[in-house]
CSV table of C-alpha atoms in Angstrom, one decimal:
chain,number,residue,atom,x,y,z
A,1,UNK,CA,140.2,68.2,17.7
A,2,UNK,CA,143.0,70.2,15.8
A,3,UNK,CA,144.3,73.0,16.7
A,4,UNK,CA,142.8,75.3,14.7
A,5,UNK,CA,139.4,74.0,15.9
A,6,UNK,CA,141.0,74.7,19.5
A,7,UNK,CA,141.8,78.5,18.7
A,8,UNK,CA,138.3,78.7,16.8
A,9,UNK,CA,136.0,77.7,19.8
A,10,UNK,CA,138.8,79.9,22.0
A,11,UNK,CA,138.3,82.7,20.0
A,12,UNK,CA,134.4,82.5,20.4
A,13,UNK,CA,134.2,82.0,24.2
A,14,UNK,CA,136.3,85.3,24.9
A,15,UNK,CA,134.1,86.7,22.5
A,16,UNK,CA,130.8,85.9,23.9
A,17,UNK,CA,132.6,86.7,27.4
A,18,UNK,CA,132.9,90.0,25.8
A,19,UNK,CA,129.7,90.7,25.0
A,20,UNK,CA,127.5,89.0,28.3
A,21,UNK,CA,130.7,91.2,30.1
A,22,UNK,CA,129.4,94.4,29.0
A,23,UNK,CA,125.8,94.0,29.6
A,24,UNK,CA,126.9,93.2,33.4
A,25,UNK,CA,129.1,96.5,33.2
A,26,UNK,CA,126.3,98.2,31.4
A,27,UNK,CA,123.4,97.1,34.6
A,28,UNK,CA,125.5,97.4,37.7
A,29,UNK,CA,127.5,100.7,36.7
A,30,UNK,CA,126.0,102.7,34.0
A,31,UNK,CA,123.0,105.4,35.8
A,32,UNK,CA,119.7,103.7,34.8
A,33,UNK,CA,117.5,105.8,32.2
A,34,UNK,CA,115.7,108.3,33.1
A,35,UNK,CA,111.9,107.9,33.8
A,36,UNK,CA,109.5,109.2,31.1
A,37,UNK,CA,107.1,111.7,31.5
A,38,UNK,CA,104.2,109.8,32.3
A,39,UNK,CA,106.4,108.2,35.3
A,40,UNK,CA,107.2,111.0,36.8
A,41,UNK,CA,103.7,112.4,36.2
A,42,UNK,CA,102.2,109.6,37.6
A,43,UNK,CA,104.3,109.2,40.8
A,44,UNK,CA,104.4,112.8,41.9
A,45,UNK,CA,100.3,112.2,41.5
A,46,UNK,CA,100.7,109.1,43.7
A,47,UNK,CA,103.3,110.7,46.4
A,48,UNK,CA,99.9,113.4,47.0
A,49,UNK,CA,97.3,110.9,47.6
A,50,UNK,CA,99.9,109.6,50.3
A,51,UNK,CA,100.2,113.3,51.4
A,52,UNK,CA,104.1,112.7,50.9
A,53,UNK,CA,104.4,116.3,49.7
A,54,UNK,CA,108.2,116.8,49.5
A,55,UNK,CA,108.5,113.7,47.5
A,56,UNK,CA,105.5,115.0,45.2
A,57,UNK,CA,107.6,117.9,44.6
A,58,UNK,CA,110.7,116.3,43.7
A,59,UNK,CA,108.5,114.0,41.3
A,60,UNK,CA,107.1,117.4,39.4
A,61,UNK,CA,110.2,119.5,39.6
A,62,UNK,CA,112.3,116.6,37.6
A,63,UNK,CA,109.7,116.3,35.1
A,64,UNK,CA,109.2,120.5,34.8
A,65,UNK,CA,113.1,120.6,34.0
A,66,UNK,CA,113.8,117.2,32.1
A,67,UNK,CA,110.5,117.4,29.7
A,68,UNK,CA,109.5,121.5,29.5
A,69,UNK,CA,106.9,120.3,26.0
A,70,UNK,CA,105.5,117.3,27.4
A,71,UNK,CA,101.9,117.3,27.2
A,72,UNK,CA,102.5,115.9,30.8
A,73,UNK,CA,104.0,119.1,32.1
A,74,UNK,CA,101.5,122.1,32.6
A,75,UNK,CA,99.7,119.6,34.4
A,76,UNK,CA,102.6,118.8,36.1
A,77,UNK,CA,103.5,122.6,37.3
A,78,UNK,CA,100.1,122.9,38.4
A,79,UNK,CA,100.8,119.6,40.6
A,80,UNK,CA,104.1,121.4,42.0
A,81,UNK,CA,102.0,124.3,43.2
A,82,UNK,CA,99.4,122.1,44.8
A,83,UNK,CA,102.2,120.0,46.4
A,84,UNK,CA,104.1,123.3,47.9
A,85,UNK,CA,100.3,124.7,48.9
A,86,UNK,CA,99.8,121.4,50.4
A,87,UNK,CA,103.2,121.8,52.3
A,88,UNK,CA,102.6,125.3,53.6
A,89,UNK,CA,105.3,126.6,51.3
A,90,UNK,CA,102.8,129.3,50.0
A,91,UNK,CA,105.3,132.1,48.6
A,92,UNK,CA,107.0,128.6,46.3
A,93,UNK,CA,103.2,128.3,45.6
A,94,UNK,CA,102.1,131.5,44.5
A,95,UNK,CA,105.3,131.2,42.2
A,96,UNK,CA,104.9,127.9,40.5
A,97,UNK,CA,101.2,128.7,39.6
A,98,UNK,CA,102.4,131.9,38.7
A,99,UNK,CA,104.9,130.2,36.2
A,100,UNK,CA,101.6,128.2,34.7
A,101,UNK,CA,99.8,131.2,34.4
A,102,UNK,CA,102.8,132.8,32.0
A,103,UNK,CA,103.4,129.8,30.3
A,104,UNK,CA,99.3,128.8,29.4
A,105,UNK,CA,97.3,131.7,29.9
A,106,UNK,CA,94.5,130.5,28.0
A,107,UNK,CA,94.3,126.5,29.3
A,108,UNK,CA,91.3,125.1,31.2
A,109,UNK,CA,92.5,125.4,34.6
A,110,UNK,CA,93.6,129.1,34.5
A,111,UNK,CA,90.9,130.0,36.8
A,112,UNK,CA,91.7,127.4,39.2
A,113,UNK,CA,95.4,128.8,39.1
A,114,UNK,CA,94.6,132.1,39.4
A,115,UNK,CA,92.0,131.3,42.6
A,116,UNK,CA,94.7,129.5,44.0
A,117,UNK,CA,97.6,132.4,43.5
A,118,UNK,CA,95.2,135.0,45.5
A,119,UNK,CA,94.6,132.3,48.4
A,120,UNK,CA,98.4,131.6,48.7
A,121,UNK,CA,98.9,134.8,48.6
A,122,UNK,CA,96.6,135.5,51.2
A,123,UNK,CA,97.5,132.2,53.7
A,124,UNK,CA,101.3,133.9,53.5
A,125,UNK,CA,100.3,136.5,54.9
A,126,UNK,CA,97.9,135.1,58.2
A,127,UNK,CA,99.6,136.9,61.0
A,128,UNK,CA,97.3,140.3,61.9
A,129,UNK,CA,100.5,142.5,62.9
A,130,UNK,CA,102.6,142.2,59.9
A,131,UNK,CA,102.2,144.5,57.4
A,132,UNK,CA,99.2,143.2,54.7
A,133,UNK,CA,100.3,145.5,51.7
A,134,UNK,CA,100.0,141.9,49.6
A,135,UNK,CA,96.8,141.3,50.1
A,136,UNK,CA,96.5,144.1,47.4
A,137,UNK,CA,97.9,141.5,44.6
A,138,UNK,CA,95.5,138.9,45.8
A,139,UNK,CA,92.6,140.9,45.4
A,140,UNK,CA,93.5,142.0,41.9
A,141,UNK,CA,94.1,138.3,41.0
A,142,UNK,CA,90.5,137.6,42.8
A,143,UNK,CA,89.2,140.6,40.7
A,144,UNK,CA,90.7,138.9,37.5
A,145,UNK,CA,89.2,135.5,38.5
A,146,UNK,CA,85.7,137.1,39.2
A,147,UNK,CA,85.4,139.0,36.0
A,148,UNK,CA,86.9,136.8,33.4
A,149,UNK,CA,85.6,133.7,34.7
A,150,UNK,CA,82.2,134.5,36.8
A,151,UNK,CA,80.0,130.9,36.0
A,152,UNK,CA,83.5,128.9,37.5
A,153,UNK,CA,83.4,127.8,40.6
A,154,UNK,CA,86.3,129.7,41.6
A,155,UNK,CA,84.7,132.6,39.5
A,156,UNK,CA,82.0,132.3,42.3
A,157,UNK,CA,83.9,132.4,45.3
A,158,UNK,CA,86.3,135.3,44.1
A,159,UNK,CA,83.7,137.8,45.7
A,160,UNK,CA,84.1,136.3,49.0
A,161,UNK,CA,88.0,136.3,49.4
A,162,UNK,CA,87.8,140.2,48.2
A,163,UNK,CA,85.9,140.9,51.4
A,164,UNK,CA,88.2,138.2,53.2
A,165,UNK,CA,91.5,140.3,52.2
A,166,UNK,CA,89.5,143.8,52.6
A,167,UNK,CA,88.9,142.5,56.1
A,168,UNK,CA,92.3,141.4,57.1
A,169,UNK,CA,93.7,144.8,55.4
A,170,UNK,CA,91.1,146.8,58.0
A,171,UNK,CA,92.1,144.9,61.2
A,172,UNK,CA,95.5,145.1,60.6
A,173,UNK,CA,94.8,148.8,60.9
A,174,UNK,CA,92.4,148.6,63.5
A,175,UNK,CA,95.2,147.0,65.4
A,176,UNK,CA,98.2,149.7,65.2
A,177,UNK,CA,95.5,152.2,66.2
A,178,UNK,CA,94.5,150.0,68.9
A,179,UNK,CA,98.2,149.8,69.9
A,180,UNK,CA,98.4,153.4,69.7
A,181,UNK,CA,95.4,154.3,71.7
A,182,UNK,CA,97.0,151.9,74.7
A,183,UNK,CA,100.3,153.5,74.5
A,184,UNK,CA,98.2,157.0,74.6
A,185,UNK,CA,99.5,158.0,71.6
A,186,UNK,CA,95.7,159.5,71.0
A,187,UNK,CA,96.7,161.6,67.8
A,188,UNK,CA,98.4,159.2,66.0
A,189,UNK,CA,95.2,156.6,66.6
A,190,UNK,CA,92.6,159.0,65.9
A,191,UNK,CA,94.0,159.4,62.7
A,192,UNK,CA,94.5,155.8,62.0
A,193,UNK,CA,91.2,154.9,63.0
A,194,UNK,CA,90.2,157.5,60.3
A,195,UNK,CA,91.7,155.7,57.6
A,196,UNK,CA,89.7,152.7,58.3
A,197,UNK,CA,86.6,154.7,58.3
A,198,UNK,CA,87.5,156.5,55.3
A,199,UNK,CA,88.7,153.4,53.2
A,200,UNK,CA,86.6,150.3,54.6
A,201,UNK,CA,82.8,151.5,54.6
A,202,UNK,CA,82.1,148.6,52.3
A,203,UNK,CA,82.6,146.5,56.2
A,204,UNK,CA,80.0,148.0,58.3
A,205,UNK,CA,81.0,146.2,61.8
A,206,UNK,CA,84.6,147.4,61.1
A,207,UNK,CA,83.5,151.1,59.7
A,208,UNK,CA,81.1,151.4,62.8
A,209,UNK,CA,84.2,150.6,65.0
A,210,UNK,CA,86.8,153.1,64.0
A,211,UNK,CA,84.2,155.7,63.6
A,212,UNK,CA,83.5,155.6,67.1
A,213,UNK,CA,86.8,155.3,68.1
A,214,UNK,CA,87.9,158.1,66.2
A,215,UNK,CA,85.6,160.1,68.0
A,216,UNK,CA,87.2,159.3,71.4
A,217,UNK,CA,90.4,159.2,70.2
A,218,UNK,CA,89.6,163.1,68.7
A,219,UNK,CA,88.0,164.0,72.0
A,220,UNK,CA,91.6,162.9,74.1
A,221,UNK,CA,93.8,164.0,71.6
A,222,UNK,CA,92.2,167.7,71.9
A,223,UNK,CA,93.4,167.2,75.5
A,224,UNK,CA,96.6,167.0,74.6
A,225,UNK,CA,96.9,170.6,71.9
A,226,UNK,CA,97.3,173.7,72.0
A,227,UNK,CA,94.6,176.7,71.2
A,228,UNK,CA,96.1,176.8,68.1
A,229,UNK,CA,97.0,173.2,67.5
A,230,UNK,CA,93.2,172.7,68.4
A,231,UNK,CA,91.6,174.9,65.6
A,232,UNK,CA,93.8,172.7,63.1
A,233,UNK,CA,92.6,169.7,64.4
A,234,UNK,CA,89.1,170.8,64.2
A,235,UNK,CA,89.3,171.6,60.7
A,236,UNK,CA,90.1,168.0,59.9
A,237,UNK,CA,87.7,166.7,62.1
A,238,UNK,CA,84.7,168.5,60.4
A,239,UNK,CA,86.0,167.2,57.1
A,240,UNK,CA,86.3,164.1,58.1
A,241,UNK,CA,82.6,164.0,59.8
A,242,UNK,CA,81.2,165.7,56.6
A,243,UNK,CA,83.0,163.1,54.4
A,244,UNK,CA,81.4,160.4,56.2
């Protein structure tokens, strides 16, 4: 073998060396590529059948910011708010469907969003002696869901959350004037128990309880006044009898 042939078949090994050398480069140090869409669709769908809710979230967030026109992703946001719902992250929730609902206001499963945005809203909100002023959103998204899409099946249901929020909204008042009747503060409850009556006679067992506590409230409360403080009171007492 000359040299020439020598230099020739040199020449070609540290070029073939080359070449397999930067595929190994290339696999062991270069990030991998990304997953599609349809990956990451498909495992944030797998990571809530295993009720692995974090992970499900991770899955859908990735594809909501790496692929915002997939056909992949409204689906996708929808499957975010499901997996926060799932996790009791209800305010991260209400947000990501809210996000759907701006982005796709007229796509098939508005009315499920929307249904799910007033419950969230609603299950943030479960502890009776913190204020409820929310529950006023949920029932205009319920109100929303129950006149533009009555025949769904969340169309259907609407009605019933209404009188669930109306509810919550009532004994939340029923119990600061309960607190106030134990602490003998008789004015302040009578006037509390009042409001109920006034603003929740669509609830009859809840109506029928402030009323008659606004009578005893009225009756200690009167203990409590002056002659002329009394004559004041009296006046809004008969308005609020003849009202009713």
């Amino acid at each position: 073998m000359t040299r020439t042939t020598i230099a020739r078949a040199f020449c070609l090994a540290l070029l073939l060396f080359g070449l397999s050398g930067c595929g190994f480069i290339d696999y062991y140090f270069l990030p991998p590529p990304d997953d599609t869409a349809q990956e990451l669709w498909e495992a944030g769908r797998e990571a809530m059948k295993e009720k692995k809710y974090t992970e499900a979230q991770e899955y859908f967030l990735k594809l909501k910011d790496r692929y915002p026109f997939s056909p992949y992703t409204p689906d996708g946001i929808v499957g975010l708010g499901d997996a926060y719902f799932m996790d009791d992250k209800f305010l991260q929730a209400a947000d990501a469907y809210k996000e759907f609902e701006a982005l796709h206001p007229r796509h098939e499963q508005i009315p499920y969003v929307l249904y799910q945005i007033g419950v969230s809203i609603f299950r943030r909100l479960d502890s009776i002696d913190l204020p409820q002023d929310g529950l006023n959103e949920s029932i205009q998204y319920f109100t929303v869901l129950k006149d533009a899409y009555p025949n769904s099946q969340w169309g259907k249901d609407a009605p019933n959350w209404i009188v669930k929020c109306r509810t919550r909204m009532a004994q939340h008042e029923i119990f600061i004037a309960d607190f106030y009747w134990n602490s003998s503060r008789y004015g302040a409850a009578w006037k509390r128990y009042m409001y109920v009556a006034e603003n929740f006679k669509d609830l009859p067992e809840i109506f029928k309880y402030a009323k008659e506590r606004a009578q005893v409230s009225y009756l200690e409360y009167q203990k409590t006044l002056s002659e002329n403080e009394r004559r004041d009171a009296e006046g809004t007492w008969h308005k609020f009898l003849k009202w009713l």
